[in-house]
Short mmCIF file of C-alpha atoms and ligand atoms in Angstrom, two decimals:
data_model
loop_
_atom_site.label_atom_id
_atom_site.label_comp_id
_atom_site.label_asym_id
_atom_site.label_seq_id
_atom_site.Cartn_x
_atom_site.Cartn_y
_atom_site.Cartn_z
CA UNK A 1 39.50 -168.38 5.83
CA UNK A 2 39.21 -171.95 7.09
CA UNK A 3 35.59 -173.09 7.21
CA UNK A 4 34.11 -176.05 9.07
CA UNK A 5 31.14 -177.45 7.14
CA UNK A 6 29.02 -179.50 9.52
CA UNK A 7 26.94 -181.91 7.45
CA UNK A 8 29.31 -181.50 4.50
CA UNK A 9 28.68 -185.08 3.33
CA UNK A 10 24.96 -184.42 2.91
CA UNK A 11 22.97 -183.34 -0.10
CA UNK A 12 23.13 -179.57 0.35
CA UNK A 13 26.35 -179.65 2.40
CA UNK A 14 28.38 -181.34 -0.35
CA UNK A 15 27.29 -178.65 -2.83
CA UNK A 16 28.31 -175.99 -0.29
CA UNK A 17 31.75 -177.64 0.06
CA UNK A 18 32.22 -177.52 -3.70
CA UNK A 19 31.27 -173.83 -3.85
CA UNK A 20 33.63 -172.96 -0.97
CA UNK A 21 36.54 -174.90 -2.51
CA UNK A 22 35.97 -173.22 -5.88
CA UNK A 23 36.06 -169.82 -4.17
CA UNK A 24 39.39 -170.61 -2.51
CA UNK A 25 38.31 -171.35 1.07
CA UNK A 26 40.13 -173.93 3.12
CA UNK A 27 37.44 -176.49 4.01
CA UNK A 28 37.11 -179.08 6.77
CA UNK A 29 34.01 -181.31 6.81
CA UNK A 30 32.47 -182.60 10.04
CA UNK A 31 29.77 -185.23 9.55
CA UNK A 32 28.51 -188.25 11.50
CA UNK A 33 27.55 -190.01 8.24
CA UNK A 34 24.10 -190.80 9.62
CA UNK A 35 22.57 -189.60 6.37
CA UNK A 36 25.62 -188.05 4.71
CA UNK A 37 27.62 -190.21 2.31
CA UNK A 38 31.34 -190.74 1.76
CA UNK A 39 30.74 -190.56 -1.99
CA UNK A 40 29.80 -186.88 -1.51
CA UNK A 41 33.16 -185.96 0.06
CA UNK A 42 35.73 -183.93 -1.87
CA UNK A 43 39.36 -185.00 -1.54
CA UNK A 44 40.46 -181.34 -1.37
CA UNK A 45 38.57 -180.97 1.93
CA UNK A 46 39.76 -182.54 5.18
CA UNK A 47 37.17 -184.94 6.63
CA UNK A 48 36.48 -185.51 10.33
CA UNK A 49 33.84 -188.07 11.26
CA UNK A 50 32.00 -186.91 14.35
CA UNK A 51 28.73 -185.96 15.96
CA UNK A 52 27.39 -182.65 17.26
CA UNK A 53 26.53 -184.51 20.43
CA UNK A 54 30.24 -185.21 21.08
CA UNK A 55 31.50 -181.91 22.54
CA UNK A 56 35.17 -182.91 22.72
CA UNK A 57 35.35 -184.03 19.12
CA UNK A 58 33.39 -180.96 18.01
CA UNK A 59 35.74 -178.57 19.79
CA UNK A 60 38.74 -180.30 18.25
CA UNK A 61 37.19 -179.95 14.79
CA UNK A 62 36.89 -176.20 15.45
CA UNK A 63 40.68 -175.82 15.90
CA UNK A 64 41.97 -172.94 13.73
CA UNK A 65 38.56 -172.42 12.13
CA UNK A 66 37.32 -168.93 11.19
CA UNK A 67 33.73 -169.73 10.30
CA UNK A 68 31.16 -172.52 10.35
CA UNK A 69 28.42 -173.60 7.96
CA UNK A 70 25.94 -175.74 9.87
CA UNK A 71 23.74 -178.05 7.80
CA UNK A 72 23.65 -181.18 9.96
CA UNK A 73 20.00 -181.55 10.88
CA UNK A 74 17.07 -183.89 10.48
CA UNK A 75 14.67 -182.56 7.88
CA UNK A 76 11.67 -184.80 7.33
CA UNK A 77 8.57 -182.87 8.31
CA UNK A 78 6.35 -185.93 8.93
CA UNK A 79 9.02 -187.73 10.97
CA UNK A 80 9.47 -184.63 13.15
CA UNK A 81 5.83 -184.93 14.24
CA UNK A 82 6.12 -188.66 15.00
CA UNK A 83 9.57 -188.57 16.67
CA UNK A 84 10.11 -185.07 18.10
CA UNK A 85 12.80 -186.39 20.48
CA UNK A 86 15.05 -187.16 17.51
CA UNK A 87 14.63 -183.58 16.28
CA UNK A 88 15.14 -182.13 19.75
CA UNK A 89 18.44 -184.03 20.05
CA UNK A 90 19.81 -183.33 16.60
CA UNK A 91 18.42 -179.98 15.62
CA UNK A 92 18.32 -178.29 19.04
CA UNK A 93 20.78 -179.92 21.45
CA UNK A 94 23.30 -180.51 18.65
CA UNK A 95 23.08 -176.92 17.42
CA UNK A 96 23.26 -175.47 20.93
CA UNK A 97 26.39 -177.59 21.50
CA UNK A 98 27.80 -175.96 18.38
CA UNK A 99 27.10 -172.43 19.69
CA UNK A 100 28.77 -173.34 22.99
CA UNK A 101 31.75 -174.93 21.28
CA UNK A 102 32.13 -171.87 19.01
CA UNK A 103 32.02 -169.63 22.08
CA UNK A 104 34.69 -171.76 23.74
CA UNK A 105 36.93 -171.72 20.65
CA UNK A 106 36.24 -168.06 19.85
CA UNK A 107 34.83 -168.78 16.36
CA UNK A 108 32.73 -165.77 15.34
CA UNK A 109 30.95 -166.56 12.06
CA UNK A 110 28.09 -168.99 11.48
CA UNK A 111 25.98 -169.69 8.40
CA UNK A 112 22.92 -171.67 9.40
CA UNK A 113 20.57 -173.71 7.22
CA UNK A 114 17.05 -172.66 8.09
CA UNK A 115 13.82 -173.30 6.24
CA UNK A 116 10.63 -171.76 4.92
CA UNK A 117 9.01 -174.11 7.46
CA UNK A 118 9.54 -171.38 10.11
CA UNK A 119 6.63 -169.42 8.59
CA UNK A 120 3.88 -172.02 8.87
CA UNK A 121 0.75 -171.49 6.78
CA UNK A 122 1.38 -168.59 4.40
CA UNK A 123 -0.82 -165.54 4.80
CA UNK A 124 0.35 -164.17 1.46
CA UNK A 125 1.27 -166.24 -1.63
CA UNK A 126 4.79 -164.76 -1.67
CA UNK A 127 6.65 -164.64 1.64
CA UNK A 128 9.24 -162.13 2.75
CA UNK A 129 11.27 -162.34 5.96
CA UNK A 130 8.78 -160.24 7.96
CA UNK A 131 5.93 -162.72 7.42
CA UNK A 132 4.64 -164.00 10.81
CA UNK A 133 6.51 -166.99 12.25
CA UNK A 134 4.09 -169.78 13.22
CA UNK A 135 5.60 -173.17 12.37
CA UNK A 136 3.02 -175.92 12.03
CA UNK A 137 5.46 -178.82 12.42
CA UNK A 138 8.17 -179.66 14.93
CA UNK A 139 10.88 -179.48 12.27
CA UNK A 140 10.01 -175.82 11.53
CA UNK A 141 9.87 -175.14 15.27
CA UNK A 142 13.46 -176.41 15.72
CA UNK A 143 14.70 -174.10 12.94
CA UNK A 144 12.91 -171.09 14.43
CA UNK A 145 14.20 -171.85 17.92
CA UNK A 146 17.77 -171.96 16.62
CA UNK A 147 17.33 -168.60 14.91
CA UNK A 148 16.30 -167.22 18.32
CA UNK A 149 19.27 -168.88 20.03
CA UNK A 150 21.60 -167.37 17.44
CA UNK A 151 20.12 -163.91 18.05
CA UNK A 152 20.92 -164.27 21.75
CA UNK A 153 24.43 -165.64 21.15
CA UNK A 154 25.03 -162.68 18.83
CA UNK A 155 23.98 -160.23 21.59
CA UNK A 156 25.73 -162.05 24.42
CA UNK A 157 28.76 -163.66 22.79
CA UNK A 158 29.27 -161.76 19.54
CA UNK A 159 28.70 -164.74 17.24
CA UNK A 160 27.54 -163.24 13.93
CA UNK A 161 25.27 -165.42 11.83
CA UNK A 162 23.46 -165.57 8.52
CA UNK A 163 20.39 -167.77 8.66
CA UNK A 164 19.31 -168.96 5.23
CA UNK A 165 15.65 -169.93 4.92
CA UNK A 166 15.58 -172.38 2.03
CA UNK A 167 12.43 -172.97 0.04
CA UNK A 168 12.34 -176.24 -1.98
CA UNK A 169 15.91 -177.46 -2.56
CA UNK A 170 16.24 -179.49 -5.78
CA UNK A 171 18.72 -180.44 -8.52
CA UNK A 172 22.30 -181.74 -8.50
CA UNK A 173 25.75 -180.48 -9.36
CA UNK A 174 25.84 -180.10 -13.13
CA UNK A 175 29.43 -181.37 -13.45
CA UNK A 176 28.40 -184.69 -11.93
CA UNK A 177 30.80 -184.27 -8.98
CA UNK A 178 28.10 -185.11 -6.41
CA UNK A 179 26.34 -188.43 -6.85
CA UNK A 180 24.95 -189.43 -3.45
CA UNK A 181 21.21 -190.07 -3.45
CA UNK A 182 19.02 -189.75 -0.40
CA UNK A 183 17.54 -192.98 0.91
CA UNK A 184 13.75 -193.31 1.10
CA UNK A 185 13.13 -189.80 -0.19
CA UNK A 186 9.79 -188.11 0.42
CA UNK A 187 10.27 -184.93 -1.57
CA UNK A 188 8.58 -184.53 -4.91
CA UNK A 189 11.41 -184.66 -7.44
CA UNK A 190 13.25 -187.66 -5.95
CA UNK A 191 9.89 -189.47 -5.79
CA UNK A 192 9.29 -188.64 -9.47
CA UNK A 193 12.76 -190.01 -10.30
CA UNK A 194 12.26 -193.20 -8.27
CA UNK A 195 9.00 -193.78 -10.16
CA UNK A 196 10.76 -193.18 -13.45
CA UNK A 197 13.48 -195.72 -12.65
CA UNK A 198 11.06 -198.33 -11.28
CA UNK A 199 12.24 -198.08 -7.67
CA UNK A 200 8.55 -197.49 -6.91
CA UNK A 201 5.76 -198.73 -9.13
CA UNK A 202 3.78 -195.50 -8.95
CA UNK A 203 3.53 -192.17 -7.20
CA UNK A 204 0.72 -190.02 -5.86
CA UNK A 205 -0.12 -186.39 -6.42
CA UNK A 206 -1.35 -185.21 -3.04
CA UNK A 207 -4.45 -183.23 -3.96
CA UNK A 208 -5.70 -181.75 -7.24
CA UNK A 209 -8.46 -179.60 -5.78
CA UNK A 210 -6.35 -176.66 -4.59
CA UNK A 211 -7.11 -173.11 -5.62
CA UNK A 212 -4.33 -173.04 -8.24
CA UNK A 213 -4.56 -173.06 -12.07
CA UNK A 214 -4.25 -176.87 -12.41
CA UNK A 215 -5.47 -177.72 -8.89
CA UNK A 216 -2.09 -179.01 -7.61
CA UNK A 217 0.21 -177.27 -5.11
CA UNK A 218 2.72 -174.66 -6.19
CA UNK A 219 6.22 -174.48 -4.71
CA UNK A 220 9.37 -172.41 -5.22
CA UNK A 221 12.06 -174.85 -6.45
CA UNK A 222 15.59 -173.58 -6.00
CA UNK A 223 18.63 -175.37 -7.46
CA UNK A 224 21.03 -176.63 -4.80
CA UNK A 225 23.97 -175.02 -6.64
CA UNK A 226 22.27 -171.63 -6.22
CA UNK A 227 21.70 -172.41 -2.54
CA UNK A 228 25.37 -173.35 -2.18
CA UNK A 229 26.55 -170.07 -3.72
CA UNK A 230 24.48 -168.15 -1.15
CA UNK A 231 26.46 -169.84 1.69
CA UNK A 232 29.76 -168.72 0.19
CA UNK A 233 28.44 -165.19 -0.28
CA UNK A 234 27.12 -165.23 3.31
CA UNK A 235 30.58 -166.08 4.70
CA UNK A 236 32.15 -163.32 2.63
CA UNK A 237 29.44 -160.96 3.89
CA UNK A 238 30.10 -161.89 7.54
CA UNK A 239 33.82 -161.35 7.12
CA UNK A 240 33.20 -157.97 5.46
CA UNK A 241 30.27 -156.58 7.48
CA UNK A 242 30.33 -158.52 10.78
CA UNK A 243 26.50 -158.24 10.94
CA UNK A 244 23.84 -160.94 11.39
CA UNK A 245 21.09 -161.49 8.82
CA UNK A 246 18.10 -163.73 8.18
CA UNK A 247 17.43 -164.29 4.47
CA UNK A 248 15.00 -166.23 2.28
CA UNK A 249 16.40 -168.25 -0.60
CA UNK A 250 14.02 -168.99 -3.45
CA UNK A 251 13.46 -167.93 -7.03
CA UNK A 252 10.16 -166.09 -6.50
CA UNK A 253 8.61 -168.26 -9.22
CA UNK A 254 6.32 -171.18 -8.48
CA UNK A 255 5.73 -174.48 -10.29
CA UNK A 256 2.86 -176.87 -9.68
CA UNK A 257 3.24 -180.57 -8.87
CA UNK A 258 1.65 -181.47 -12.20
CA UNK A 259 3.99 -179.11 -14.03
CA UNK A 260 7.01 -180.79 -12.41
CA UNK A 261 5.80 -184.23 -13.49
CA UNK A 262 4.85 -183.16 -17.01
CA UNK A 263 8.15 -181.31 -17.54
CA UNK A 264 10.02 -184.43 -16.42
CA UNK A 265 7.99 -186.59 -18.83
CA UNK A 266 8.83 -184.20 -21.66
CA UNK A 267 12.56 -184.00 -20.87
CA UNK A 268 13.15 -187.72 -20.38
CA UNK A 269 10.57 -188.69 -23.01
CA UNK A 270 8.93 -191.26 -20.77
CA UNK A 271 5.56 -191.47 -18.99
CA UNK A 272 5.45 -191.37 -15.20
CA UNK A 273 2.93 -193.60 -13.46
CA UNK A 274 1.02 -191.29 -11.11
CA UNK A 275 -2.42 -191.25 -9.56
CA UNK A 276 -4.39 -188.55 -7.81
CA UNK A 277 -4.52 -188.97 -4.04
CA UNK A 278 -6.09 -186.98 -1.21
CA UNK A 279 -4.37 -183.86 0.10
CA UNK A 280 -1.37 -184.33 2.44
CA UNK A 281 -2.03 -182.58 5.72
CA UNK A 282 -0.19 -179.32 6.28
CA UNK A 283 0.39 -178.54 2.59
CA UNK A 284 -0.38 -174.92 1.66
CA UNK A 285 -1.69 -174.36 -1.90
CA UNK A 286 1.09 -171.97 -2.84
CA UNK A 287 4.44 -171.14 -1.28
CA UNK A 288 6.92 -168.88 -3.00
CA UNK A 289 9.72 -166.71 -1.68
CA UNK A 290 10.57 -163.11 -1.93
CA UNK A 291 14.38 -163.20 -2.00
CA UNK A 292 14.88 -159.50 -2.58
CA UNK A 293 16.73 -159.19 0.73
CA UNK A 294 19.30 -161.89 -0.19
CA UNK A 295 19.68 -160.28 -3.59
CA UNK A 296 20.39 -156.83 -2.21
CA UNK A 297 22.44 -157.88 0.85
CA UNK A 298 24.49 -160.71 -0.65
CA UNK A 299 24.31 -159.76 -4.32
CA UNK A 300 22.89 -163.27 -4.84
CA UNK A 301 20.96 -164.27 -7.95
CA UNK A 302 19.66 -167.75 -8.81
CA UNK A 303 21.38 -168.82 -12.02
CA UNK A 304 20.77 -172.57 -12.19
CA UNK A 305 17.12 -172.81 -11.20
CA UNK A 306 15.27 -173.10 -14.50
CA UNK A 307 13.14 -176.22 -14.51
CA UNK A 308 15.00 -177.91 -17.37
CA UNK A 309 18.31 -177.58 -15.54
CA UNK A 310 16.82 -178.80 -12.27
CA UNK A 311 15.24 -181.88 -13.83
CA UNK A 312 18.16 -182.79 -16.14
CA UNK A 313 20.78 -182.54 -13.39
CA UNK A 314 18.66 -184.74 -11.10
CA UNK A 315 17.91 -187.25 -13.85
CA UNK A 316 21.64 -187.62 -14.64
CA UNK A 317 22.46 -188.57 -11.05
CA UNK A 318 19.62 -191.13 -10.98
CA UNK A 319 20.80 -192.50 -14.32
CA UNK A 320 24.29 -192.84 -12.91
CA UNK A 321 22.96 -194.86 -9.96
CA UNK A 322 20.23 -196.93 -11.56
CA UNK A 323 21.33 -197.37 -15.17
CA UNK A 324 21.74 -201.12 -14.54
CA UNK A 325 17.97 -201.31 -13.83
CA UNK A 326 17.40 -199.73 -17.20
CA UNK A 327 19.11 -202.53 -19.15
N1 UFG B 1 4.10 -184.11 -3.41
C1 UFG B 1 3.29 -185.00 -4.08
N2 UFG B 1 3.66 -186.32 -4.09
C2 UFG B 1 4.78 -186.78 -3.48
C3 UFG B 1 5.63 -185.86 -2.81
C4 UFG B 1 5.24 -184.53 -2.79
O1 UFG B 1 2.24 -184.63 -4.63
O2 UFG B 1 5.03 -187.99 -3.51
C5 UFG B 1 3.73 -182.69 -3.40
C6 UFG B 1 3.49 -182.16 -1.99
O3 UFG B 1 2.18 -182.43 -1.57
C7 UFG B 1 3.77 -180.68 -2.19
C8 UFG B 1 4.87 -180.65 -3.28
O4 UFG B 1 4.79 -181.93 -3.90
O5 UFG B 1 2.65 -180.03 -2.70
C9 UFG B 1 6.26 -180.48 -2.71
O6 UFG B 1 6.43 -181.40 -1.66
P1 UFG B 1 7.85 -181.72 -0.97
O7 UFG B 1 7.61 -182.79 0.03
O8 UFG B 1 8.87 -181.98 -2.02
O9 UFG B 1 8.26 -180.34 -0.29
P2 UFG B 1 7.48 -179.43 0.76
O10 UFG B 1 7.10 -178.17 0.03
O11 UFG B 1 6.40 -180.16 1.46
O12 UFG B 1 8.61 -179.19 1.84
C10 UFG B 1 9.89 -178.68 1.52
C11 UFG B 1 10.94 -179.34 2.37
C12 UFG B 1 10.75 -179.01 3.82
C13 UFG B 1 10.65 -177.53 4.00
C14 UFG B 1 9.64 -176.93 3.09
C15 UFG B 1 9.71 -175.45 3.20
O13 UFG B 1 10.89 -180.74 2.21
O14 UFG B 1 11.85 -179.48 4.56
O15 UFG B 1 9.89 -177.31 1.74
O16 UFG B 1 9.06 -174.82 2.18
F1 UFG B 1 10.30 -177.27 5.28
#
């Protein structure tokens, strides 16, 4: 099969490209390089620079394509509340363009990157796919809307999709093949790394008065290589079963913010300069996934998501980029 990976120069997209190439898929990457990086591209995959907002270029990129993995979206929760128009353009209009272009070009399979943000505040500590859907930020709303669009395009146009609801994506390719770092990261582990390498002088833990064993929030951290494998399995599933699915991707195990920092300190043998700060609005105390559905439907199992692996693989990429600052 020939697969178009939209957003294939991004953090998760580049890991998906690697997994697809290793499995023997023919891969074409479509990316506008707004946040994606050339350094993340694989020479074995054809690259087309283009935007989801450019219908003509998008349709051309879909020539002779059997399936699409769509990961090109804005993903900063806070920014989505301040600049919803950006998220409406990219995450909604762009993705609807894709559904229309796929209809036009008769491409039938779509793997979509969704998010645990579609659930909103958890009503149970561990979430399965039938948990109520009440996003509390505009980013989560855009992901939920696209799941609903895909359900309609399945019914009306026969586009079969697998929507993958990621929990907290972390880690880097362990072979060191993917080295692009996100700029101005907001997520916990990149912030920990930037503090470690002196890019920021200190970091904050947002709240230590939660109802958790050490008072800090608990999240389900899933290695990006495990996420990538799920996309490959989802394409194989679509080809085999021709049925749409919505699936959580997490480990089912949670780690607290303090645990993440202390594990990093232990592994790199260096102290991290952090202070306690007030809670960040919209943060639930505990968010972990039930991924039993992905395990039974795709035969997927996280294999890279132990904390040591997650932290080491991330540290190595930061070392590669910032080692000069270390000397
Ligand atoms: N945190 C800190 N300090 C920081 C950054 C984060 O204490 O500098 C804490 C947060 O308060 C939270 C935890 O670390 O308790 C994880 O925060 P992240 O920002 O890394 O991740 P979130 O769980 O908030 O969100 C992530 C993705 C979203 C996605 C969501 C779904 O970033 O895109 O998971 O579960 F919607």
